[in-house]
Coordinates of C-alpha atoms in Angstrom, one line a residue:
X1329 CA -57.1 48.1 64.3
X1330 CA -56.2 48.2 60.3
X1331 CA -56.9 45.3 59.2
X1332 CA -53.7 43.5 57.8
X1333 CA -55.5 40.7 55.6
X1334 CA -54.6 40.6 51.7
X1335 CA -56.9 43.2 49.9
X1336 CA -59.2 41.3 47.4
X1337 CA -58.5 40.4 43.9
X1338 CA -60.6 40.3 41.0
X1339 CA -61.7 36.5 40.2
X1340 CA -60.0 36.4 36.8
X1341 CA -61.4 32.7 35.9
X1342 CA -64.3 32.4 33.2
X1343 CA -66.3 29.8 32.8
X1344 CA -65.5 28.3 28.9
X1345 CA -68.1 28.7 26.2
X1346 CA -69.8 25.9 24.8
X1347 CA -68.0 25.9 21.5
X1348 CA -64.6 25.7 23.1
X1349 CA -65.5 22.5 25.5
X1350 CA -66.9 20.6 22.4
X1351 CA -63.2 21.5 20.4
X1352 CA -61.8 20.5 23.2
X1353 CA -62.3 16.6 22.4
X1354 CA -63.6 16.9 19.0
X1355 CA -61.2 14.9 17.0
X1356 CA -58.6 16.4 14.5
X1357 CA -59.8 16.1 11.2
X1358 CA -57.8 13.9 8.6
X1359 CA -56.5 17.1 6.6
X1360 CA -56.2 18.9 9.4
X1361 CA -52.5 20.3 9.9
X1362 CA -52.0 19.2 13.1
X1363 CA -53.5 15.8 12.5
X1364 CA -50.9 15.6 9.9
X1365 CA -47.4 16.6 12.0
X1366 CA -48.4 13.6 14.7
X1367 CA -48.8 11.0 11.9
X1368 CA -45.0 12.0 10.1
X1369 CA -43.6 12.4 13.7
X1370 CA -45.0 8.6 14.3
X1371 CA -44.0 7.8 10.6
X1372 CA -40.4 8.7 10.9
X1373 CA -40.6 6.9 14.4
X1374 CA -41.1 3.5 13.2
X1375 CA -39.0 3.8 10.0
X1376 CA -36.0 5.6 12.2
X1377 CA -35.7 3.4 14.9
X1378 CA -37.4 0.5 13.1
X1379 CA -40.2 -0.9 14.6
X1380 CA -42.6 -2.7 13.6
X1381 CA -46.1 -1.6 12.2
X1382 CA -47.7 -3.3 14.6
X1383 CA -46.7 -0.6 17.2
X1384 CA -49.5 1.6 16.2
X1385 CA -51.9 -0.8 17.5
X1386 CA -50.0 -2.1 21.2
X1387 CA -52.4 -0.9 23.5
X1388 CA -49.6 1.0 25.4
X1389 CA -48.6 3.2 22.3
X1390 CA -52.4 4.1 22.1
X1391 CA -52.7 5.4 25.6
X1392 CA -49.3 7.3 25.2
X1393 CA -50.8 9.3 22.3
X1394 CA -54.5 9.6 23.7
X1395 CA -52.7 11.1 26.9
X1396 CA -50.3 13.6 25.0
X1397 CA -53.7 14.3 22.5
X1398 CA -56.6 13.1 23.3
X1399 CA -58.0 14.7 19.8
X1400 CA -55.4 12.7 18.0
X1401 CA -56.9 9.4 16.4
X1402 CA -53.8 7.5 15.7
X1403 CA -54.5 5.9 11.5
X1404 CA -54.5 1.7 10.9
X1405 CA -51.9 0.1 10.8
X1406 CA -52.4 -0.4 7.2
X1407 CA -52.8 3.2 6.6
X1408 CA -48.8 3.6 7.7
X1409 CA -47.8 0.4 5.3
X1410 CA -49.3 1.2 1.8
X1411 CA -49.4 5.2 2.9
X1412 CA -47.1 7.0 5.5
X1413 CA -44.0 4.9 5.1
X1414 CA -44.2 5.0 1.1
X1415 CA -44.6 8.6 1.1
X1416 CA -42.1 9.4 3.2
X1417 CA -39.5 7.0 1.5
X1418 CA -40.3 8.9 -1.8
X1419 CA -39.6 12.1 -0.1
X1420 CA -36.5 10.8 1.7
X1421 CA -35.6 9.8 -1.7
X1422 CA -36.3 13.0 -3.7
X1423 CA -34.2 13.9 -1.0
X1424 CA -31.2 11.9 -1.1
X1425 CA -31.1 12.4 -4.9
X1426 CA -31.2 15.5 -5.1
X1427 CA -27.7 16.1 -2.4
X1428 CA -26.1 13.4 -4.4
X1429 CA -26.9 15.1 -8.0
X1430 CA -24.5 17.2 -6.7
X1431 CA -21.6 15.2 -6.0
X1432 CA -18.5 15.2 -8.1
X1433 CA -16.6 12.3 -6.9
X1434 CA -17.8 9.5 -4.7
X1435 CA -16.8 6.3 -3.4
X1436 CA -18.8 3.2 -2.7
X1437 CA -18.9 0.0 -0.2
X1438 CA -20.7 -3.2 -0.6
X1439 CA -21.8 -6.6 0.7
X1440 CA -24.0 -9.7 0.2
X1441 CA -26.0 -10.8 3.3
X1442 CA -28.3 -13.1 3.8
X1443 CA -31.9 -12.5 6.4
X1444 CA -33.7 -14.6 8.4
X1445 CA -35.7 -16.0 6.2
X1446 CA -32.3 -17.1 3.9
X1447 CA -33.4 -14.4 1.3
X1448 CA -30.5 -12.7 -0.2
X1449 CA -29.7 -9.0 -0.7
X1450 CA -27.1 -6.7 -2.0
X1451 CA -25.9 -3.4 -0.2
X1452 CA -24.9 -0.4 -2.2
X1453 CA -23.4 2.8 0.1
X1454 CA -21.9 6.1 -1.3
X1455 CA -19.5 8.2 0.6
X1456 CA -18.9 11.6 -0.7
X1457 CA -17.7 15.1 0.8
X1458 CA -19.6 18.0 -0.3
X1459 CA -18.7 21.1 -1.0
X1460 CA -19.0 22.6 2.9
X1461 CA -16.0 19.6 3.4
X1462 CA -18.5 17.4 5.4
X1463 CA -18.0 13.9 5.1
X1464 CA -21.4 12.1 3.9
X1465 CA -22.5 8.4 3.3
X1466 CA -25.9 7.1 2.1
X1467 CA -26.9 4.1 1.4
X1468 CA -28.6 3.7 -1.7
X1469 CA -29.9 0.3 -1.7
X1470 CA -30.4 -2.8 -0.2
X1471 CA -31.8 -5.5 -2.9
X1472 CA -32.8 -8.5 -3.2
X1473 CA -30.4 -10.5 -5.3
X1474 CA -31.7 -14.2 -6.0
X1475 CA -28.9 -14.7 -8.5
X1476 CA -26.1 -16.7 -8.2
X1477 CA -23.0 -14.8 -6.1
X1478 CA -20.9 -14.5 -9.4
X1479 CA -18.5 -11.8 -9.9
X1480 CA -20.3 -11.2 -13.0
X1481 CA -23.8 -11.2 -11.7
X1482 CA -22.4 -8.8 -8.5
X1483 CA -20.6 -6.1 -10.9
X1484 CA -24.1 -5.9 -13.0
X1485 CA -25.6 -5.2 -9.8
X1486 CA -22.9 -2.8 -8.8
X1487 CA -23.5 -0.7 -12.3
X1488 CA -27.2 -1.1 -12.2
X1489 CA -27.4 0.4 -9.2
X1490 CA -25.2 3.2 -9.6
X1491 CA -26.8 4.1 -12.7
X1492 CA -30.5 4.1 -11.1
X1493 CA -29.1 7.3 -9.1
X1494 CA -27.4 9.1 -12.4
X1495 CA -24.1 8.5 -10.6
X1496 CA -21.4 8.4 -13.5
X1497 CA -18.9 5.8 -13.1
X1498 CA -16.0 7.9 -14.2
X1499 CA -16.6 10.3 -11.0
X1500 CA -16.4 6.9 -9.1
X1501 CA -12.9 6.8 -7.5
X1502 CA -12.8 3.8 -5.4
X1503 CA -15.0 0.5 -4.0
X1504 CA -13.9 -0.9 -0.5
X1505 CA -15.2 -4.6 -0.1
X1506 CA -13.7 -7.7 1.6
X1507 CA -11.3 -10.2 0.3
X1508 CA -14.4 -12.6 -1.0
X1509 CA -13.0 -13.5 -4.9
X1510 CA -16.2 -12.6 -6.3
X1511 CA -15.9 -9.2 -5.3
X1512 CA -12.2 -8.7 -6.2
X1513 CA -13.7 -10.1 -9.7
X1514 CA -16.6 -7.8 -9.6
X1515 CA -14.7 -4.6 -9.3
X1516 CA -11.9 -6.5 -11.5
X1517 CA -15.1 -6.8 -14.3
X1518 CA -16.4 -2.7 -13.7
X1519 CA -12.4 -1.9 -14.1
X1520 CA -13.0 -0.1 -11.1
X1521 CA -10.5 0.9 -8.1
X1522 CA -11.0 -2.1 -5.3
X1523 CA -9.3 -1.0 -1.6
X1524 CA -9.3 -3.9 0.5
X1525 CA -11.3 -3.5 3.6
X1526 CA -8.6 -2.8 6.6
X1527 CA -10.3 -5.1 8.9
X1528 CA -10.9 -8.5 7.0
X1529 CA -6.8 -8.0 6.0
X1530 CA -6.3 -8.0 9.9
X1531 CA -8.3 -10.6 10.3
X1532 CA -7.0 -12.6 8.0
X1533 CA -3.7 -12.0 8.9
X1534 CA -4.1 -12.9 12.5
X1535 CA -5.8 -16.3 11.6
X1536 CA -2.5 -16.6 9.4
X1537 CA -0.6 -16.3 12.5
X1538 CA -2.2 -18.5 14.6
X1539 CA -1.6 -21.5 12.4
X1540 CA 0.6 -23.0 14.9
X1541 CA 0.4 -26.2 17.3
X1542 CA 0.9 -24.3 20.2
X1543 CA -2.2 -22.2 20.2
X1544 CA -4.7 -24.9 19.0
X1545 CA -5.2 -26.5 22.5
X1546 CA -5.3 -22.6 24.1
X1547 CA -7.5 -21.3 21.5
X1548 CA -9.7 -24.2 21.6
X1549 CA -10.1 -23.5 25.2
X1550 CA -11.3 -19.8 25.0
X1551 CA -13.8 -20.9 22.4
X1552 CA -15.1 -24.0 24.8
X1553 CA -15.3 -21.4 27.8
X1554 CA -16.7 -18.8 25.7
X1555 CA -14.4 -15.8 27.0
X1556 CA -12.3 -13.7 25.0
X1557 CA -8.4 -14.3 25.9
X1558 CA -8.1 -11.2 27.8
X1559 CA -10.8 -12.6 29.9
X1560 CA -9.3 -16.1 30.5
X1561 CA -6.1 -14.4 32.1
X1562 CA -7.9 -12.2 33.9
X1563 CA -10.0 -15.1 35.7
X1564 CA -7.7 -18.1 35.5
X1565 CA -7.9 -18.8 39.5
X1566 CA -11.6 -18.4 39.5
X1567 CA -11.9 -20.8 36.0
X1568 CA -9.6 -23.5 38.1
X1569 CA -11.6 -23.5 41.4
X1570 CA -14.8 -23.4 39.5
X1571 CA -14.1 -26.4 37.3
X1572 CA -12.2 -28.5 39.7
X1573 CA -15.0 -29.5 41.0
X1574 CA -16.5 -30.8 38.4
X1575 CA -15.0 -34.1 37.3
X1576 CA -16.8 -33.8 33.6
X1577 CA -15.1 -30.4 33.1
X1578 CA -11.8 -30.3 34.8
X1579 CA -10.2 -31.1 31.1
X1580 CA -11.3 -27.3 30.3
X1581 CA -8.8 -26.2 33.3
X1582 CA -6.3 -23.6 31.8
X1583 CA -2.9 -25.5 32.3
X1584 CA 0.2 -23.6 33.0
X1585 CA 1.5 -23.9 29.3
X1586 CA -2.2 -23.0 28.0
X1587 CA -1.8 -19.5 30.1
X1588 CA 2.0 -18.6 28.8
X1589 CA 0.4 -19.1 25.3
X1590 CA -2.3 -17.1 26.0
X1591 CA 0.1 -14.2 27.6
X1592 CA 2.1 -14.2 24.3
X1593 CA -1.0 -14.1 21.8
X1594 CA -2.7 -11.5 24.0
X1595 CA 0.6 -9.1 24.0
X1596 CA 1.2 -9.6 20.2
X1597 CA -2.8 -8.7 19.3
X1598 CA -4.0 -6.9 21.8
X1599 CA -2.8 -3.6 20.6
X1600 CA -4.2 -4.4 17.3
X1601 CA -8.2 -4.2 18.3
X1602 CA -8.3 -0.1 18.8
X1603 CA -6.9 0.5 15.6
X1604 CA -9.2 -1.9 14.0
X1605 CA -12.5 0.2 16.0
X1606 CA -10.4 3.7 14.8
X1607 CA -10.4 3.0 11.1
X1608 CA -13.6 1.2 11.2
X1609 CA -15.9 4.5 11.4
X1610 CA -17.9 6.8 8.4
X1611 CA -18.3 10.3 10.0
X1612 CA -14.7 10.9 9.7
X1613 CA -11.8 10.7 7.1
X1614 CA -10.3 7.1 7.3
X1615 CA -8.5 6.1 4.1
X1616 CA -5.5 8.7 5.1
X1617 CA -5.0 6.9 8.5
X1618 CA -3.6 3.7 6.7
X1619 CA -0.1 4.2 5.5
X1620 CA 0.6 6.1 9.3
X1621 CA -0.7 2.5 10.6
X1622 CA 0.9 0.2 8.4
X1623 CA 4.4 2.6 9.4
X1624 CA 3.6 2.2 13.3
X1625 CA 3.0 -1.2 12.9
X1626 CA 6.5 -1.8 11.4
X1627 CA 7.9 0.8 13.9
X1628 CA 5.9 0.0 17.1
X1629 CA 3.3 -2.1 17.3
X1630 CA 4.4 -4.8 15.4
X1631 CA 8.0 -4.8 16.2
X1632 CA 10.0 -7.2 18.3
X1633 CA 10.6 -6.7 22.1
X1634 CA 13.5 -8.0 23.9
X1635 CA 11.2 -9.3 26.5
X1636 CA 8.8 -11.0 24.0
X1637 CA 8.5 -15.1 23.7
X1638 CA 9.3 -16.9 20.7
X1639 CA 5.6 -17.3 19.9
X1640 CA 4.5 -13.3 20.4
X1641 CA 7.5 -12.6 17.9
X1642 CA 6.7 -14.8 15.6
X1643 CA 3.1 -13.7 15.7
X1644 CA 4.1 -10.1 14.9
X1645 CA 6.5 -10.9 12.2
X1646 CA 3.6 -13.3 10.3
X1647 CA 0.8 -10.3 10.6
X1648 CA 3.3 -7.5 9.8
X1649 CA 4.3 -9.8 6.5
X1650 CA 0.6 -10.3 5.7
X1651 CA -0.1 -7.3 5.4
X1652 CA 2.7 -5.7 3.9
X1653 CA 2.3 -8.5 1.4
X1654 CA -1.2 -7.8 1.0
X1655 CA -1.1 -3.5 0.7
X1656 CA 2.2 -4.0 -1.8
X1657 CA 0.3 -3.8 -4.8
X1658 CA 1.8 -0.6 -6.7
X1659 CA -1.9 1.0 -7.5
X1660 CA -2.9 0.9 -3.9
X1661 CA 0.2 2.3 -2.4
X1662 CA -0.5 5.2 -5.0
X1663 CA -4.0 5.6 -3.7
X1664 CA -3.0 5.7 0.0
X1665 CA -0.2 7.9 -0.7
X1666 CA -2.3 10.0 -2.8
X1667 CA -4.7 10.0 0.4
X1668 CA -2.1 10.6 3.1
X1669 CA -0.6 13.1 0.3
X1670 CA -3.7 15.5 1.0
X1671 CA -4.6 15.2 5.0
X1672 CA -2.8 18.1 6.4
X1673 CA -1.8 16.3 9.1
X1674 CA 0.3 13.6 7.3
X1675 CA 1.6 15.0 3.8
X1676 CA 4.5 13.6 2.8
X1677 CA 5.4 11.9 6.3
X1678 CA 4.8 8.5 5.7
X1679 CA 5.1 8.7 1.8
X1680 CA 8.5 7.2 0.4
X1681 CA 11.1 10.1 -1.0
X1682 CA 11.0 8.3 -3.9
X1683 CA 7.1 8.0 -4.6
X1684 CA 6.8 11.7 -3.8
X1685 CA 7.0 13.3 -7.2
X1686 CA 5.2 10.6 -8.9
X1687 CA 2.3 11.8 -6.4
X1688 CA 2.5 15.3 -7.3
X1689 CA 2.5 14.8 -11.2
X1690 CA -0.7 12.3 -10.8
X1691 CA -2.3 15.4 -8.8
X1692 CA -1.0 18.2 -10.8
X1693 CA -2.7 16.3 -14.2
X1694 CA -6.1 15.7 -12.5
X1695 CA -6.0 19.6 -11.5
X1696 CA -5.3 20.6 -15.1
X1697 CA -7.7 17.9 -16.9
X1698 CA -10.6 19.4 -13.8
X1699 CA -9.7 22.9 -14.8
X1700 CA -9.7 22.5 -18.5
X1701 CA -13.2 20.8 -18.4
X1702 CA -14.2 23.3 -16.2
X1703 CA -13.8 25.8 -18.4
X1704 CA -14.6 24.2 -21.3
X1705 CA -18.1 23.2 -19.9
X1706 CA -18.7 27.2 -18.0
X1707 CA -17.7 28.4 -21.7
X1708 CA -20.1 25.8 -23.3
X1709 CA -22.8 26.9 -20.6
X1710 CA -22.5 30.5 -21.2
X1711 CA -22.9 30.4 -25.1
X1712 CA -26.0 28.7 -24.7
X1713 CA -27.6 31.1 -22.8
X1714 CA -26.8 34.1 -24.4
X1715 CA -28.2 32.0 -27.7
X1716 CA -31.8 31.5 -25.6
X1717 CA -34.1 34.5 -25.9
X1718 CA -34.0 36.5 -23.1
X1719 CA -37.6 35.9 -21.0
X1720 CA -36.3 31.8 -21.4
X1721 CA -32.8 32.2 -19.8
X1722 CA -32.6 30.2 -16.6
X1723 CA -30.9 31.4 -13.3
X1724 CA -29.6 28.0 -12.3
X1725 CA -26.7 27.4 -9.2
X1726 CA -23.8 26.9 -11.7
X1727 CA -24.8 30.5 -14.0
X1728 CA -24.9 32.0 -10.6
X1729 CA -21.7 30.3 -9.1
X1730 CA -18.5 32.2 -10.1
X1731 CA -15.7 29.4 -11.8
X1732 CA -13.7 31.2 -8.9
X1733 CA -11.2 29.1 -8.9
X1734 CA -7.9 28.1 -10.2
X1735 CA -9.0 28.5 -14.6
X1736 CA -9.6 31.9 -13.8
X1737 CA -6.9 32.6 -12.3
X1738 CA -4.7 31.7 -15.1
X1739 CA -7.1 33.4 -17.3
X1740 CA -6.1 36.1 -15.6
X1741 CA -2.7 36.1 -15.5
X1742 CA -2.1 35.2 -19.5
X1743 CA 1.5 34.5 -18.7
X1744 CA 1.1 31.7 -16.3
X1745 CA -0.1 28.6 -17.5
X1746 CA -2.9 26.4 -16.1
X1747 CA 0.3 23.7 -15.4
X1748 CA 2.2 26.5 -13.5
X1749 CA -0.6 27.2 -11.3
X1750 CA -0.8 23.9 -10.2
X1751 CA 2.5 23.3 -9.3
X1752 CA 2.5 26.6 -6.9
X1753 CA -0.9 25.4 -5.4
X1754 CA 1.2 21.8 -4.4
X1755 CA 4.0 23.6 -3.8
X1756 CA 2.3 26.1 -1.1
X1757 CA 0.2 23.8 0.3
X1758 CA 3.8 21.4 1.1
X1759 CA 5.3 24.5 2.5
X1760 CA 2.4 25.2 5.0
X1761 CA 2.8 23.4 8.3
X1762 CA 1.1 20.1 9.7
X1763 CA -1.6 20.1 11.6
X1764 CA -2.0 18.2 14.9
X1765 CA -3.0 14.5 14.5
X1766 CA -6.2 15.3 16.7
X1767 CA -7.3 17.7 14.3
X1768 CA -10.1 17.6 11.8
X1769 CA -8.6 17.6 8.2
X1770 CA -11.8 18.4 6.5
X1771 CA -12.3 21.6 9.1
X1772 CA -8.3 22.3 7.9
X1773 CA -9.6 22.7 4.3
X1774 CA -12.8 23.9 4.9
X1775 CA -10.9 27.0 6.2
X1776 CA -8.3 26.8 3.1
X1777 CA -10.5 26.0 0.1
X1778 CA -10.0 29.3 -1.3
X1779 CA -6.1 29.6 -1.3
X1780 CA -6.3 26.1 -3.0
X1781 CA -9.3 25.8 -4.9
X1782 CA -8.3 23.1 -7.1
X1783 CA -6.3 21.0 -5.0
X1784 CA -9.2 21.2 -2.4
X1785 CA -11.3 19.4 -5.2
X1786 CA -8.5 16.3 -5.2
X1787 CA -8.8 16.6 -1.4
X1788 CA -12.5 15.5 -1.6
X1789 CA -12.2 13.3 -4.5
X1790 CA -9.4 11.1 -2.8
X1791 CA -10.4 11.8 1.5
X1792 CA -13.9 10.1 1.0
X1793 CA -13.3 6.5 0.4
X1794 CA -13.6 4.7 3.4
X1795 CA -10.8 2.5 4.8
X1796 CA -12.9 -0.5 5.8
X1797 CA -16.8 -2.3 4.3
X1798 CA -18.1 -1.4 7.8
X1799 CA -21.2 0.6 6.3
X1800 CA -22.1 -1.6 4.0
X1801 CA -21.9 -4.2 6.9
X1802 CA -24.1 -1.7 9.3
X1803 CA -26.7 -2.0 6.8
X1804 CA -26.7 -5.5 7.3
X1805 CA -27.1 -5.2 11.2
X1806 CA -30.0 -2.6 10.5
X1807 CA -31.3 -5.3 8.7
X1808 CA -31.5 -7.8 10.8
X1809 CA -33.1 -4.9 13.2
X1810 CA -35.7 -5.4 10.9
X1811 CA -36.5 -8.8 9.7
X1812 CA -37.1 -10.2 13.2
X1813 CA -38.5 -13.4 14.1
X1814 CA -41.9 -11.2 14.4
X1815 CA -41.2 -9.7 11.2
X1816 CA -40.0 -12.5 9.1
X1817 CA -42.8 -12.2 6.3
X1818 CA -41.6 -8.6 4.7
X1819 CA -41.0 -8.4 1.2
X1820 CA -37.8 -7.4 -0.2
X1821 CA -39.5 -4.3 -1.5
X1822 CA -40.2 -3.5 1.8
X1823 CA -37.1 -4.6 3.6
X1824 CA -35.2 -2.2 1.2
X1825 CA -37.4 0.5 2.0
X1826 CA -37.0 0.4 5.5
X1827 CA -33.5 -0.2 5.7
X1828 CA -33.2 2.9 3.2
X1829 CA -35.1 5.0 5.6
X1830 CA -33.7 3.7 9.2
X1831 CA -30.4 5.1 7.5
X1832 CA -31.2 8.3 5.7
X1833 CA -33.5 9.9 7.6

């Protein structure tokens, strides 16, 4: 019989030499490169998602890393405090100066916090959109400000701060803060353009509107049971049977007027918290979104029902009167409809009839006075370095950079003036079509910065400022990430390091 077994195979295992068994667990030298690439990978792990130093040394992070390399020798502790973490801050650094060297126009956002350990700092964010039409913010700084909270004292910090990145104030177009009197003053002192922050006004004006009898008692409750309105209704028979039987808490048993109260507060505000979330984030254009919410707030929102109680209309009519009140001041209502002027989804929807050629001289000056100094400073440019022998002559990004844009194009067409070409560039861009409100404005003019290439310039100058101080007030959560009860003994050097990293990286 043939015999039906598998034929034989070659044995194709080998026996390792001596030199490879002994690399095998050798340990990675210092310099080595691989040695190198596990330390930043732990490096940017505890500065990214901020944990403490002490990590390196928890006996479970040790195993981890001795099973995924057992030739890796993880460095001390103090090794990533006075080495890895400063280097890579300086590099992150380099880094983040370097993209905003670059920037033309930029707004800011700022707070005062206080950690832990009662030790005082100042935040310092920049938002900016580059020239791809991506929407950037980086914080700058988080410092330790043992001075008193002055208005004087915070705008000194404010400049100081700026300057340390060569950020020129003239290119700064706006600062969003909250309602706090020593940073109205602050910005007030700096002469510099101060948005309220969206969500302290709402605040505000909802603690405006519950200044009634009524809703002292049901308020009081919610705060006593420690549940959010919404929740109180939603529970109310469970609340009641729970409570009744206890004789020490039956007071905190929601009475039938306490719920109707509750009912009309919830249907006035309810609404209210998405928008607040919506305008509220800083990787997508927000300033635009305001004068569309103040006008469906008037229109919608805010408006009177025939079914609403007494108390739910008088709620709306005190928060829609707040903040009308509070965004009628005539250089903000230019800003925002400056803003909602240049999202393609909005134009001249929600901008008065009135307003609307005020708007378009304000842009169509800036797009001269950019043009002219443009040209002006490519003209300067260029005259120096034909003047500079020929071997010194540096290829920088501007020489190679064609002006491209809207000077040139009146420089070619002798007849038209600079002013001429600005008015068709507002005058097209009006006559183009809206854009769905999903859509991505930046993405719209990242597509359309060449038929507008001045007017795309406005759109980043005026798009970038953020509607609310939420960033600055992230910084503040990162911080407190940070100085833990385990952590409490950081310097402020340190602290502003981290924090610098944990959001930049």
């Amino acid at each position: 019989m043939p015999s039906t077994s598998a034929p034989d195979r070659p044995n194709t295992s080998r026996q390792g030499s001596l030199t490879e068994m002994f690399e095998s667990v050798t340990p990675y030298e210092r310099n080595s490169k691989r040695h190198g690439e596990i330390t930043r990978a732990i490096t940017e792990f505890i500065a990214k998602d901020m944990m403490p130093l002490s990590t390196v040394t928890k006996p479970g992070f040790v195993a981890l890393t001795y099973t995924l390399d057992k030739r890796y020798n993880i460095p001390s502790r103090t090794y990533f405090s006075q080495t890895a973490i400063p280097e890579l801050y300086k590099k992150c650094k380099e880094k983040v100066a370097a993209e905003v060297k670059t920037v033309e126009f930029f707004a800011s956002t700022t707070d005062m916090w206080s950690s832990r350990t009662a030790e005082p700092y100042q935040s310092l964010t920049v938002h900016f959109i580059d020239e791809d039409f991506n929407l950037r913010a980086r914080c700058l700084q988080t410092t330790y400000f043992p001075d008193d909270h002055t208005g004087e004292n915070i705008a000194a910090g404010l400049r100081e701060g700026l300057a340390s990145w060569d950020l020129h104030e003239e290119n700064h177009v706006c600062i969003t803060t909250d309602n706090a009197s020593n940073m109205v003053l602050a910005a007030r002192l700096n002469e510099w353009t101060r948005l309220q922050c969206f969500g302290h006004r709402l605040h505000l004006a909802i603690e405006n509107a519950l200044k009634d009898d009524r809703v002292s008692r049901a308020t009081a409750l919610c705060r006593k049971l420690k549940l959010m309105i919404a929740r109180v209704l939603e529970q109310a028979k469970a609340i009641s049977q729970v409570l009744s039987g206890d004789r020490y808490a039956r007071s905190l048993i929601p009475t039938w007027q306490d719920i109707d109260v509750l009912e009309s507060i919830h249907k006035a505000l309810h609404p209210l918290l998405e928008f607040t979330d919506a305008l509220s984030g800083e990787e997508y254009v927000s300033i635009s979104y305001l004068k569309p919410v103040l006008h469906l707030f008037a229109t919608s929102v805010l408006a009177e029902d025939a079914e609403d109680t007494d108390l739910t209309k008088s709620i709306k009519t005190k928060v829609l009167a707040y903040l009308n009140n509070k965004y009628g001041d005539p250089n903000i209502q230019e800003l925002l409809d400056v803003a909602c002027f240049l999202d393609p989804r909005f134009k001249i929807q929600y901008i008065s009839t009135d307003n609307i050629p005020a708007i378009k001289t304000r842009l169509k000056t800036e797009m001269v006075d950019l043009a002219q100094r443009t040209y002006h400073r490519e003209k300067r440019s260029r005259t120096e370095t034909v003047q500079m022998p020929q071997s010194a002559q540096p290829l920088g990004e501007k020489a190679k950079r064609s002006l491209g844009s809207f000077f040139k194009t009146s420089a070619a067409s002798p007849s038209l003036p600079v002013e001429d070409v600005a008015e068709a560039e507002l005058n097209n861009y009006l006559m183009t079509p809206t854009i769905d409100g999903e859509d991505d404005p930046l993405a719209w003019w990242r597509v359309h910065k060449i038929s507008y290439p001045q007017l795309c310039i406005m759109a980043r100058k005026y798009l970038c400022v953020p509607a609310t101080s939420a960033p600055s007030e992230r910084l503040f959560s990162t911080g407190g990430n940070i100085v833990t009860c385990t952590r409490s003994s950081l310097k402020p050097a340190k602290v502003n390091i981290l924090v610098f990293l944990a959001k930049n990286l």
